[in-house]
Short mmCIF file of C-alpha atoms and ligand atoms in Angstrom, two decimals:
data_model
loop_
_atom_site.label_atom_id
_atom_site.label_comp_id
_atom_site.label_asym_id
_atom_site.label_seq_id
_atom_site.Cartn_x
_atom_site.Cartn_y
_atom_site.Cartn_z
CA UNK J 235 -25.12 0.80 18.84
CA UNK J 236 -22.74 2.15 16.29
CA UNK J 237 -21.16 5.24 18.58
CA UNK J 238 -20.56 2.83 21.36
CA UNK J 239 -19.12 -0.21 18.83
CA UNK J 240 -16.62 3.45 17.70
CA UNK J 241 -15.62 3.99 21.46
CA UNK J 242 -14.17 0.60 22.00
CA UNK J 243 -12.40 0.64 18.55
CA UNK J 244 -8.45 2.17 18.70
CA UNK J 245 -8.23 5.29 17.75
CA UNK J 246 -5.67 5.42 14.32
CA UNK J 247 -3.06 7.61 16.12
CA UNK J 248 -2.65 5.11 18.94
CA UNK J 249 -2.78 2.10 16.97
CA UNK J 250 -0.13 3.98 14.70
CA UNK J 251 2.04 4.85 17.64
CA UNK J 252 2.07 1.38 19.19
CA UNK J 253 2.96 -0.29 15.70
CA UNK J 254 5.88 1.77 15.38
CA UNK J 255 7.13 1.64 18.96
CA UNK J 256 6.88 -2.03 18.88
CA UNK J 257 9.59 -2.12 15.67
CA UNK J 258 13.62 -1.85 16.06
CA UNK J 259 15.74 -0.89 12.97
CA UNK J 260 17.14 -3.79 10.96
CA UNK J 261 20.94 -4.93 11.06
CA UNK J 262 23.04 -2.72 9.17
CA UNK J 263 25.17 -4.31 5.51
CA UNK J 264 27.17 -2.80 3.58
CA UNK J 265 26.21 -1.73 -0.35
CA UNK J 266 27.83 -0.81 -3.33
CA UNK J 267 27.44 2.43 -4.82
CA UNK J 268 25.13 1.46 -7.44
CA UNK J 269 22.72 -0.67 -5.57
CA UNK J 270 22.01 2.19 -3.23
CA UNK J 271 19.22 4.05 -4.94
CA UNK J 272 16.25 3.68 -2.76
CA UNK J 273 18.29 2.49 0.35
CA UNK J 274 18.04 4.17 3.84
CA UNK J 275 21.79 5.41 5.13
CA UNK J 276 23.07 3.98 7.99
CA UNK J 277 25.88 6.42 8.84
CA UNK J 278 26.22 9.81 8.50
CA UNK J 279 28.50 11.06 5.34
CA UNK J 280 31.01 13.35 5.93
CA UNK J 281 32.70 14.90 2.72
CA UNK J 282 36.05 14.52 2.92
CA UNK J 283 37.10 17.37 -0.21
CA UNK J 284 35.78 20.29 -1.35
CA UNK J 285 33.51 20.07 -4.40
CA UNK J 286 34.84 21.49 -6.37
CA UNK J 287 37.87 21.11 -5.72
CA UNK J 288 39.17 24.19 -7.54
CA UNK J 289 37.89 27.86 -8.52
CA UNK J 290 37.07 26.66 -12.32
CA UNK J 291 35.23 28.39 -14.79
CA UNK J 292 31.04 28.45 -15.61
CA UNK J 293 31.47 29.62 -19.23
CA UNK J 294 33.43 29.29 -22.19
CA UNK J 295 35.14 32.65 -22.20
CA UNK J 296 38.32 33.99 -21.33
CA UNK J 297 39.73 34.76 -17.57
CA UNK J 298 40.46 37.92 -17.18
CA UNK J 299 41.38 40.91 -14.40
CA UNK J 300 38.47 42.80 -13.75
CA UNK J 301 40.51 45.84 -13.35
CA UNK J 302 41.35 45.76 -16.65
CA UNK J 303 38.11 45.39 -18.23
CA UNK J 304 36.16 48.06 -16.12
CA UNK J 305 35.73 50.75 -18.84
CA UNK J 306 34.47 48.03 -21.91
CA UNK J 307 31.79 48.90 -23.73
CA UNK J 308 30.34 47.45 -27.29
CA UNK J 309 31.93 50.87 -28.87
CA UNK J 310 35.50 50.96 -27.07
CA UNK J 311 36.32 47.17 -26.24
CA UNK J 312 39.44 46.42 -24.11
CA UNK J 313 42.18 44.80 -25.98
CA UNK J 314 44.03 42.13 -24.17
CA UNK J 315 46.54 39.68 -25.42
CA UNK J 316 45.74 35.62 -25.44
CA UNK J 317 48.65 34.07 -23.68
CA UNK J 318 47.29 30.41 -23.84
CA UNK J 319 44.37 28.29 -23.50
CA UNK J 320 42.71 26.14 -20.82
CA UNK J 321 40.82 23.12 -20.68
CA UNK J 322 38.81 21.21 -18.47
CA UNK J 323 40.80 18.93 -16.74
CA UNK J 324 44.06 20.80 -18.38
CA UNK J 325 46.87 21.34 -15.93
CA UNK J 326 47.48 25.03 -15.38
CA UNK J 327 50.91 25.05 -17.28
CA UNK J 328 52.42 28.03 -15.87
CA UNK J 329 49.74 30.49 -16.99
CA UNK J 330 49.72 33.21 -15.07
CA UNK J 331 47.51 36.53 -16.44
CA UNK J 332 48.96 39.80 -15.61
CA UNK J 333 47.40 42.75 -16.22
CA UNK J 334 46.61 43.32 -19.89
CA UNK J 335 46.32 39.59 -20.48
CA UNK J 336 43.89 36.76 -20.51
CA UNK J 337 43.35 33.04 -21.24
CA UNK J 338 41.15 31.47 -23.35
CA UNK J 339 38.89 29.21 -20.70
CA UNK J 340 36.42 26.47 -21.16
CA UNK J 341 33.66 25.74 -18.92
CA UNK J 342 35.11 23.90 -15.73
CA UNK J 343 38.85 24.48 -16.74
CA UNK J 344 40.94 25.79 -13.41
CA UNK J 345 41.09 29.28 -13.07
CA UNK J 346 44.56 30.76 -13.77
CA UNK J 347 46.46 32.65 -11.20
CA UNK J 348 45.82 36.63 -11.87
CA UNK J 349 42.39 36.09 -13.16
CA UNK J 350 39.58 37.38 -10.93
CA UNK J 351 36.13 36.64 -13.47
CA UNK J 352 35.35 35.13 -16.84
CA UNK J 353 34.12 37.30 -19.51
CA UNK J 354 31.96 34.65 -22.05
CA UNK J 355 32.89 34.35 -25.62
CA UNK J 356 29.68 35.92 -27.22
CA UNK J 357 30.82 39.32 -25.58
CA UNK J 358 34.15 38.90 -27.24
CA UNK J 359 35.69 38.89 -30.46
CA UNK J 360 39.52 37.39 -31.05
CA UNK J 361 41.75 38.30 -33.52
CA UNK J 362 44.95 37.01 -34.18
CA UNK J 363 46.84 36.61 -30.94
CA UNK J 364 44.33 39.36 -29.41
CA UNK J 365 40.73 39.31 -28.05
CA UNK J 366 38.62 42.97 -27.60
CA UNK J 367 36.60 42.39 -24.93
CA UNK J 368 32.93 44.11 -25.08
CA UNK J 369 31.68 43.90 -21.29
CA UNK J 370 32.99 44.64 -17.99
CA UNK J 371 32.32 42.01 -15.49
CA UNK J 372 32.84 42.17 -11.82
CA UNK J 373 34.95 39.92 -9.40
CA UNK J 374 34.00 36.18 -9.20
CA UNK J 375 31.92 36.44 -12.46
CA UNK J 376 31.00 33.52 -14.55
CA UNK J 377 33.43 31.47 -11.69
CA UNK J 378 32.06 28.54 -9.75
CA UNK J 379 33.95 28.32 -6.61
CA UNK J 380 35.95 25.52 -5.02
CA UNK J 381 33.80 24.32 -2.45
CA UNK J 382 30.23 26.02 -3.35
CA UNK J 383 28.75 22.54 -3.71
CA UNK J 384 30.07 20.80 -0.63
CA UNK J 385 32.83 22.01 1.62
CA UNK J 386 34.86 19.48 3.37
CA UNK J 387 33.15 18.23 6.87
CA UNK J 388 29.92 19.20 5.50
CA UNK J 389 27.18 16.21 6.29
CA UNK J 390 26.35 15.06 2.49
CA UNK J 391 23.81 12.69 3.85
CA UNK J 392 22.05 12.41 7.30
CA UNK J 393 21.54 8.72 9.06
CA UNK J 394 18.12 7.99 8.44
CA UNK J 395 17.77 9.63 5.09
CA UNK J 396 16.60 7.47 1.78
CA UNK J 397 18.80 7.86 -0.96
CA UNK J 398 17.05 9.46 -4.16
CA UNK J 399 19.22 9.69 -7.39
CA UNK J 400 21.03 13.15 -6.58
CA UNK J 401 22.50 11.78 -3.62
CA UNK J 402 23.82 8.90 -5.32
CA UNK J 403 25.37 11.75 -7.38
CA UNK J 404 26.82 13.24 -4.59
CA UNK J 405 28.38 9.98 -2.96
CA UNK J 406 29.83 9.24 -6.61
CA UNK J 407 31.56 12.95 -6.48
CA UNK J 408 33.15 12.51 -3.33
CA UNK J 409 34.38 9.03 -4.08
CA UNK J 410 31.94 6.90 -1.58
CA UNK J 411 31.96 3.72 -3.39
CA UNK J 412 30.47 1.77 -0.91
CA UNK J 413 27.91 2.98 1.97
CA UNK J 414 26.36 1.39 5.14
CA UNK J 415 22.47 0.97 5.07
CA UNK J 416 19.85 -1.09 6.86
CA UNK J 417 19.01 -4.22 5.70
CA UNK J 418 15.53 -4.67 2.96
CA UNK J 419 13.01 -6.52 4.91
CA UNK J 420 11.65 -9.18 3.91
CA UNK J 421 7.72 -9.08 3.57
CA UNK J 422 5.96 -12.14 3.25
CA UNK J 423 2.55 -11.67 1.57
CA UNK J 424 -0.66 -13.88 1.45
CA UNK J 425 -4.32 -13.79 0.33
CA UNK J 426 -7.17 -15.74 2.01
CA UNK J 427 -10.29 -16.78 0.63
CA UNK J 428 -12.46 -19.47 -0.98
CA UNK J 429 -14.08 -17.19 -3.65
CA UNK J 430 -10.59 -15.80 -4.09
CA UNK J 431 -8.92 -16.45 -7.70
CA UNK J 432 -5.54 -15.75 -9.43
CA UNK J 433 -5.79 -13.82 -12.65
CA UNK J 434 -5.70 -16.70 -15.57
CA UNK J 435 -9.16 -19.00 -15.48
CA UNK J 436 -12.25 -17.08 -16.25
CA UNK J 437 -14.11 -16.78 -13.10
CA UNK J 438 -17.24 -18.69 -11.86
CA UNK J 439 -20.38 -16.64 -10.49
CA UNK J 440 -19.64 -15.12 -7.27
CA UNK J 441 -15.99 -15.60 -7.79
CA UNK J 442 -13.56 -13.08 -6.79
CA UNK J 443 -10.25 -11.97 -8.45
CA UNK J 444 -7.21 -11.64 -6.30
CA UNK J 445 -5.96 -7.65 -6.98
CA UNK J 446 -4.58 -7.27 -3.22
CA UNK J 447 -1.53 -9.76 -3.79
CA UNK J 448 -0.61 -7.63 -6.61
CA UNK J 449 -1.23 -4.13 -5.41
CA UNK J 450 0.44 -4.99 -2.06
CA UNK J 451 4.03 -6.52 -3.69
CA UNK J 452 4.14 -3.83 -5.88
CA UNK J 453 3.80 -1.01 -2.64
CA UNK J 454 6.49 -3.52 -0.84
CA UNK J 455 8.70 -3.09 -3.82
CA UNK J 456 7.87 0.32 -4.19
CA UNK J 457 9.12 1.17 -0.89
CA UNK J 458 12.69 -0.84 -1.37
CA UNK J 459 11.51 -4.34 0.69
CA UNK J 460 11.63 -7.63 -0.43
CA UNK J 461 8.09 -8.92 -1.35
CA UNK J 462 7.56 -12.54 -0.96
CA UNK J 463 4.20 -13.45 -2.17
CA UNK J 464 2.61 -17.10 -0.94
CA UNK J 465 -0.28 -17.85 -2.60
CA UNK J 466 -4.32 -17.93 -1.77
CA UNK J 467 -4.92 -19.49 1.22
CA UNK J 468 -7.87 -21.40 1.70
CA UNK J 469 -10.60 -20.83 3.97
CA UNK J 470 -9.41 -23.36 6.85
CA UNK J 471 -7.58 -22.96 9.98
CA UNK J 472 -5.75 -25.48 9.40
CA UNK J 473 -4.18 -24.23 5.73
CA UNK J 474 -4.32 -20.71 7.30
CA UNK J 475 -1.70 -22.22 10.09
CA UNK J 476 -0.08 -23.96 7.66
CA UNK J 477 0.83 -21.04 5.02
CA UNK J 478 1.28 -18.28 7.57
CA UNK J 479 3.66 -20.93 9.19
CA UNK J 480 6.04 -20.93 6.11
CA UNK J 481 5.67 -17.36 6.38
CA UNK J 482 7.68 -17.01 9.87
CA UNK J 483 11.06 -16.84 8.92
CA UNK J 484 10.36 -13.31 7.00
CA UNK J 485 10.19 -10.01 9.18
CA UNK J 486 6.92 -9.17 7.82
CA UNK J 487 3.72 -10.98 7.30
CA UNK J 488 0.92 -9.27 5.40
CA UNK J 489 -2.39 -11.16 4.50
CA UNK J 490 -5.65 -9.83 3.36
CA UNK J 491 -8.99 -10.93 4.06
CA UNK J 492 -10.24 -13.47 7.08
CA UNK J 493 -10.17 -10.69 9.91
CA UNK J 494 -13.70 -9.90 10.00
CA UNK J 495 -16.17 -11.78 12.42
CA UNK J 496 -17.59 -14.09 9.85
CA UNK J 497 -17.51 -17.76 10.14
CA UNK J 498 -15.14 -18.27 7.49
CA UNK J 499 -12.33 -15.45 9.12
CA UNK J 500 -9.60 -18.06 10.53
CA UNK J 501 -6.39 -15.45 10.12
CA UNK J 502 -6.57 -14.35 13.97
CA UNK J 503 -7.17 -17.81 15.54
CA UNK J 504 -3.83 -19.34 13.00
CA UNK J 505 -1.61 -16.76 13.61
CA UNK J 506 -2.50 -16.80 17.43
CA UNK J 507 -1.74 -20.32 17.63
CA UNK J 508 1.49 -19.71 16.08
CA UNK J 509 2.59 -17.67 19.03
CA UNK J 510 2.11 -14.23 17.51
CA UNK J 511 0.60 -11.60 20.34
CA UNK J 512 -2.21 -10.02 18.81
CA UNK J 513 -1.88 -6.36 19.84
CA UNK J 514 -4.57 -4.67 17.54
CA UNK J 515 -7.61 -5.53 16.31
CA UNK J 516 -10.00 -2.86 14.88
CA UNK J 517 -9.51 0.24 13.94
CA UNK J 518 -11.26 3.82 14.86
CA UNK J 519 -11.13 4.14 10.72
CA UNK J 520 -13.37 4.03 7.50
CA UNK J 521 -12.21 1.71 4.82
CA UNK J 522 -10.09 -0.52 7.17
CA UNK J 523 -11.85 -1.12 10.49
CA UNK J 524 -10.97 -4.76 10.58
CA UNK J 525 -6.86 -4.18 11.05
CA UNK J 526 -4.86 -6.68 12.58
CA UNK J 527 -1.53 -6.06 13.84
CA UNK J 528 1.22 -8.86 16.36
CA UNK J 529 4.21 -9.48 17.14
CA UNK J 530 6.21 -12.42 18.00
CA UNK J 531 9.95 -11.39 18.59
CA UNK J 532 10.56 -8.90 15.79
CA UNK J 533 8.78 -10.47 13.80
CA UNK J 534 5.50 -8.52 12.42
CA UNK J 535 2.25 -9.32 11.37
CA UNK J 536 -0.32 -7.53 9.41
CA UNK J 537 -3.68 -9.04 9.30
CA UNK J 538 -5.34 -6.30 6.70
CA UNK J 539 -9.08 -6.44 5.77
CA UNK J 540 -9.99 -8.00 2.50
CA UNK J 541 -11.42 -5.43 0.26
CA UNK J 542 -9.38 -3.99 -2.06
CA UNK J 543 -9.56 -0.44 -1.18
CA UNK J 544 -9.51 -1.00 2.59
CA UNK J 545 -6.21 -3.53 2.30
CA UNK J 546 -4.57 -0.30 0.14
CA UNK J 547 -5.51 2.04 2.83
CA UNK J 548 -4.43 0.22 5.68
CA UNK J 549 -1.65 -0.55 4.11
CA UNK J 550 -0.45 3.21 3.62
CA UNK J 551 -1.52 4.15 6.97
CA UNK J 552 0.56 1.09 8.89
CA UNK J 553 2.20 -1.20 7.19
CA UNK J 554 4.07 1.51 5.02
CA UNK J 555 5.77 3.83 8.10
CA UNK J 556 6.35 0.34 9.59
CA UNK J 557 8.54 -1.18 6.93
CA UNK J 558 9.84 2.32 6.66
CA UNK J 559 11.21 2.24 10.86
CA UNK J 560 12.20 -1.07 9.82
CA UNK J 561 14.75 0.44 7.16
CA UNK J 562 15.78 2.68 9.95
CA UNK J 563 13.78 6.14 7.83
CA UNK J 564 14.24 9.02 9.91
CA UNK J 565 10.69 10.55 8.09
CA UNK J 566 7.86 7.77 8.22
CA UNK J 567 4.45 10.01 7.53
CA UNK J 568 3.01 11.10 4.39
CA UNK J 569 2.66 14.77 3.97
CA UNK J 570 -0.59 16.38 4.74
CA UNK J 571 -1.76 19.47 3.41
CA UNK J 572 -5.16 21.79 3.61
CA UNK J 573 -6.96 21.55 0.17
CA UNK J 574 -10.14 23.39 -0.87
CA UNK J 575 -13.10 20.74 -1.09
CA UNK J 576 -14.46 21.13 -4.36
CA UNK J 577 -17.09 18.90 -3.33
CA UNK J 578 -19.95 18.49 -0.41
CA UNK J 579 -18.72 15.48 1.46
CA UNK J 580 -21.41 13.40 4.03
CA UNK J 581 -20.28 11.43 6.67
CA UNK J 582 -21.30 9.18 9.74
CA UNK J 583 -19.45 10.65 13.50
CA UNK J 584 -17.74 8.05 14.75
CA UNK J 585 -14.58 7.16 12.33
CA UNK J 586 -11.73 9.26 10.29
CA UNK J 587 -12.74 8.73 6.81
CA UNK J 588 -9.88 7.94 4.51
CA UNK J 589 -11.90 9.25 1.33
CA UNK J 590 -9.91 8.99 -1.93
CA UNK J 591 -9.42 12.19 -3.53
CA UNK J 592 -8.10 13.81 -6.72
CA UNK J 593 -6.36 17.00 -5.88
CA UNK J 594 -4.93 19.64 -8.59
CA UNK J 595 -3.04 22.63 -7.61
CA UNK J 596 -3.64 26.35 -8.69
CA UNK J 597 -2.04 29.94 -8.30
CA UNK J 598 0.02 27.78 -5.01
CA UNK J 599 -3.49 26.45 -3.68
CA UNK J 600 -4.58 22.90 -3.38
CA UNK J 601 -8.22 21.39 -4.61
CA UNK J 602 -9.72 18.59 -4.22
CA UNK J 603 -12.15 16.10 -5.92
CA UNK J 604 -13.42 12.85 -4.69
CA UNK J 605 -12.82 9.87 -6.83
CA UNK J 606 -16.70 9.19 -7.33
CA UNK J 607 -17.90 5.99 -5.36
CA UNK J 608 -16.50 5.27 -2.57
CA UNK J 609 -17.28 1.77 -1.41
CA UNK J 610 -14.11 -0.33 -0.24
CA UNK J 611 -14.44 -2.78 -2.72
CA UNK J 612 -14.39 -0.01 -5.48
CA UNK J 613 -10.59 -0.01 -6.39
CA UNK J 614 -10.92 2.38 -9.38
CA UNK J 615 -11.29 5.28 -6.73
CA UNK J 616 -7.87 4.32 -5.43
CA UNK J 617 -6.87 4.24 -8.72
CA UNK J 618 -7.91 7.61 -9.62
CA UNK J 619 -6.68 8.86 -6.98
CA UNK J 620 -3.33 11.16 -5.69
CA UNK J 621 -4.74 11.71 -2.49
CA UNK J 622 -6.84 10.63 1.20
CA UNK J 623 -8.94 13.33 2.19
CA UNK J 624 -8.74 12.52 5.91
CA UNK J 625 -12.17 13.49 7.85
CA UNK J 626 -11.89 14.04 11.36
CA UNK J 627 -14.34 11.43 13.32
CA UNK J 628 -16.37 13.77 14.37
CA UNK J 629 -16.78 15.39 11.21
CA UNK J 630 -20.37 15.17 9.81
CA UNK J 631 -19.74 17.05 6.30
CA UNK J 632 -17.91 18.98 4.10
CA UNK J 633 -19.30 21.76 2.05
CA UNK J 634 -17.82 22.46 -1.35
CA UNK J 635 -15.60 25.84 -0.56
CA UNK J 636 -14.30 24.80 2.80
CA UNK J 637 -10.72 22.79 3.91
CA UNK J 638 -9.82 19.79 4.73
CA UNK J 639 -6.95 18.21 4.98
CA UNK J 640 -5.25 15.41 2.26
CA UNK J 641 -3.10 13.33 2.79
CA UNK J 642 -0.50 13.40 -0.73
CA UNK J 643 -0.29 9.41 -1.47
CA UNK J 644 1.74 9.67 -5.34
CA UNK J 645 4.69 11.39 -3.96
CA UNK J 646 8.17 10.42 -3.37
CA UNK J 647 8.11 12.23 -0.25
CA UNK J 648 10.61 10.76 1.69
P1 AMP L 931 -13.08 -10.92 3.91
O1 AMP L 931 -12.57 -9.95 4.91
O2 AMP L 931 -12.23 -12.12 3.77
O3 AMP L 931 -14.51 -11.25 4.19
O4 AMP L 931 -13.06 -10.18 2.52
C1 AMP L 931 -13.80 -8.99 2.33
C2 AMP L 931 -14.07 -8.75 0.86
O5 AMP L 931 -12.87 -8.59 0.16
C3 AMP L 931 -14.77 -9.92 0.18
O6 AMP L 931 -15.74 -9.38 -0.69
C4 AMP L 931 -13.67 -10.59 -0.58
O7 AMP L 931 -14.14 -11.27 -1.71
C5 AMP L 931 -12.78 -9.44 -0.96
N1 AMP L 931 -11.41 -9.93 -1.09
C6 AMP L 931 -10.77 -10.71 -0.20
N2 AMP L 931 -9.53 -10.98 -0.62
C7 AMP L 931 -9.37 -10.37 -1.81
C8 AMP L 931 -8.30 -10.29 -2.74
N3 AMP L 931 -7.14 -10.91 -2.52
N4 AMP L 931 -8.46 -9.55 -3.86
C9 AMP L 931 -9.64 -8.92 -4.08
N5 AMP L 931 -10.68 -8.96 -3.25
C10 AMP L 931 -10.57 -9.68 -2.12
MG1 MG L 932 -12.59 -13.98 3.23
#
C-alpha cells in the first residue's frame, strides 16, 4: 500500500521546480547605503574609479629607487638622503626622488615620482638628515597599486547577488550611496490548531506549545523578508477562512498544521475557497509529506505540515528558494556536499529522507553524525543540527564508512 501511496506523491524536484517557476521577481526600490546589508541587487555595479586610486604605499618605510639600493646588505647599508616626508592623504608637494634620495612614507601615502618600491622602516636606520638602508628590494615592493582592488568598468556586484558586509564595503569605496534592489516580501505567518498554545499559560494535558510561529519568523527574518505573524487559528473552517483572509494582501502566506487528512485539517478547503489554486499537495519526502503549495495572482501560499521538524524542513526545502526568487537571488539552493556517514542509517524505499545531521570537517573531509531521534515532532534534532543528510528514495541504508550527501543548512551561503 505504501510504494503505491509513494508513486502518486510529487517527487521533491518537481514540486521544487514548479514552485519556483510559478514566482516573478518583486518590483524594484531604491535603498540607502546602509540599509542594504542583506538586500538582493537589482542592477549591475559598474566601478566608475580605480581603487585605489593611486600607486600608495603598504608599509611605513621610505620610497626609494631600486637601482640604488641593489648592493645593501646589514654590513654595507646604502646611504641616501631624506628629502621630505609623506603622509596618507598628504599631497605630493613637489617631491620628486632622484637617484641617491628617498622619502620618508607612511602606509597608504602616494608614491612620489622617481620611487619604484618601499623599503620598511625596521630594515632602516635614520640619522640626521640621512637614512642607511639595510635591504635591497625589487620593483613594486611594499607598493599597492592603483587599481589592484577594482579597476574602473570592473562589475563590483552582479544583478542577482545578496549583499554581505564586504560588498557594502565596496559600494561605500566607490561612492554608491544609494543602490537599486528588489523589494522584502512580505510573509504572512499563521499557526492552526486547537491543542495549539502561545508560550505564557502553563499548558493543560495534551496541550501543545506553538514553536513553529517562532522558528518560521525568525527563518523569514533571517533571510531579509518581512515576517508578519497572525496568531493561532482555531480548528474551524470558518476562522481558518477568516484569518488566512486577512492574510491576502501579503505576498506570502505560510501556516502550519491542518494539511493532513484528519477531520480537524480545514487549511486546504479555506484557502481554496478563497480563490487560491492549489497546485501541490504531498510530497515524495520524509519529514514533510503533507506540503501544500497555491497561487492566486502572485500571491503564494504555503500550507506546511504541523510538526515542528517537518514545518522546518519544508520550509528550507520550498519556502526558503521561493522567497529567495522572490528577492530576485540569482543562487536559490543550499550547498550539498558528500560526507562520510559516521553512522549506519535504516530507511523505508519510497521517500528522500531529510535526516538531520551533525557534520564536522577533518584534514578537508566532511563527517557526519545524526542528531539522535529522529521523529518530526523531535525539534532538538533540528536543533543540533548543521546539516540534512538527504537519502535517495530508493535508498534502504547507510553503513557507517560510506557517502552520502548533506545538505549544509547553518551557512550563509548565498
Ligand atoms: P496537524 O498537521 O495539525 O495534525 O499537526 C501535526 C502535529 O504537529 C500535531 O502533533 C500538532 O500538535 C503539532 N503542531 C501543530 N502546530 C504546531 C505548532 N504551531 N507548534 C508546535 N507543534 C505544532
Ligand atoms: Mg492540527
Amino acid at each position: 500500500m505504501k510504494r503505491d501511496e509513494n508513486e502518486i506523491l510529487m517527487p521533491v524536484e518537481r514540486a521544487l521546480a514548479l514552485i519556483l517557476e510559478t514566482i516573478r521577481p518583486l518590483p524594484v526600490e531604491p535603498c540607502g547605503l546602509a540599509a542594504l546589508a542583506g538586500r538582493v541587487i537589482a542592477e549591475d555595479i559598474i566601478s566608475t574609479m580605480d581603487i585605489p586610486m593611486v600607486d600608495n604605499s603598504a608599509m611605513d618605510g621610505y620610497a626609494v629607487r631600486t637601482g640604488d639600493v641593489a648592493g645593501a646588505g646589514r654590513r654595507d647599508p646604502v646611504g641616501l638622503d631624506v628629502i621630505g616626508e609623506l603622509q596618507a592623504g598628504a599631497a605630493m608637494a613637489g617631491l620628486l626622488v632622484e637617484p641617491g634620495r628617498a622619502v620618508r612614507i607612511m602606509t597608504g601615502a602616494p608614491i612620489p615620482p622617481g620611487a619604484d618600491a618601499v623599503v620598511r622602516f625596521e630594515d632602516t636606520e635614520e640619522r640626521g638628515e640621512r637614512v642607511s638602508i639595510f635591504v635591497p628590494v625589487v620593483k613594486g615592493e611594499n607598493i599597492r597599486r592603483a587599481g589592484e582592488d577594482l579597476r574602473a568598468g570592473a562589475v563590483v556586484l552582479g544583478k542577482g547577488a545578496r549583499i554581505l558586509s564586504a560588498d557594502i564595503g565596496l559600494l561605500a569605496s566607490i561612492n554608491v550611496r544609494e543602490a537599486r534592489v528588489y523589494r522584502r516580501p512580505t510573509v504572512a505567518v499563521i499557526s492552526t490548531g486547537d491543542e495549539v498554545v502561545e508560550p505564557g499559560p502553563d499548558l493543560l494535558p495534551g496541550q501543545v506549545r506553538n514553536s513553529n510561529a517562532y522558528t518560521l519568523v525568525s527563518e523569514i527574518a533571517r533571510y531579509g523578508c518581512e515576517p508578519r505573524y497572525l496568531g493561532i487559528v482555531r480548528d474551524s473552517l470558518e476562522a481558518t477562512r477568516l484569518l488566512l483572509g486577512e492574510a491576502m494582501g501579503c505576498n506570502v502566506i505560510v501556516t502550519t498544521g491542518g494539511v493532513s487528512m484528519g477531520r480537524y485539517d480545514f487549511v486546504k478547503d479555506a484557502i481554496a475557497a478563497l480563490g487560491v489554486e492549489i497546485l501541490i499537495q504531498n510530497i515524495r519526502m520524509k519529514p514533510g509529506k503533507p506540503c501544500v503549495f497555491g497561487t492566486k495572482g502572485p500571491l503564494l501560499f504555503f500550507g506546511l505540515p504541523g510538526n515542528p521538524v517537518s514545518t522546518m524542513v519544508s520550509f528550507i526545502q520550498f519556502v526558503r528558494p521561493a522567497l529567495f526568487k522572490l528577492m530576485g537571488a540569482a543562487r536559490l539552493a543550499k550547498p550539498v556536499v558528500h560526507a562520510v556517514a559516521r553512522d549506519d542509517i535504516v530507511k523505508k524505499p519510497g521517500r528522500v529522507h531529510f535526516i538531520r545531521g551533525l557534520f564536522t570537517v577533518r584534514d578537508g573531509e566532511f563527517y557526519v553524525s545524526t542528531t539522535g531521534p529522529q521523529g518530526s515532532g523531535i525539534l532538538r534534532s533540528m536543533s543540533a543540527a548543521n546539516c540534512l543528510i538527504v537519502l535517495p528514495a530508493e535508498t534502504e541504508r547507510v553503513r557507517a564508512g560510506e557517502r552520502v550527501l548533506i545538505q549544509l543548512i547553518q551557512h550563509e551561503e548565498i
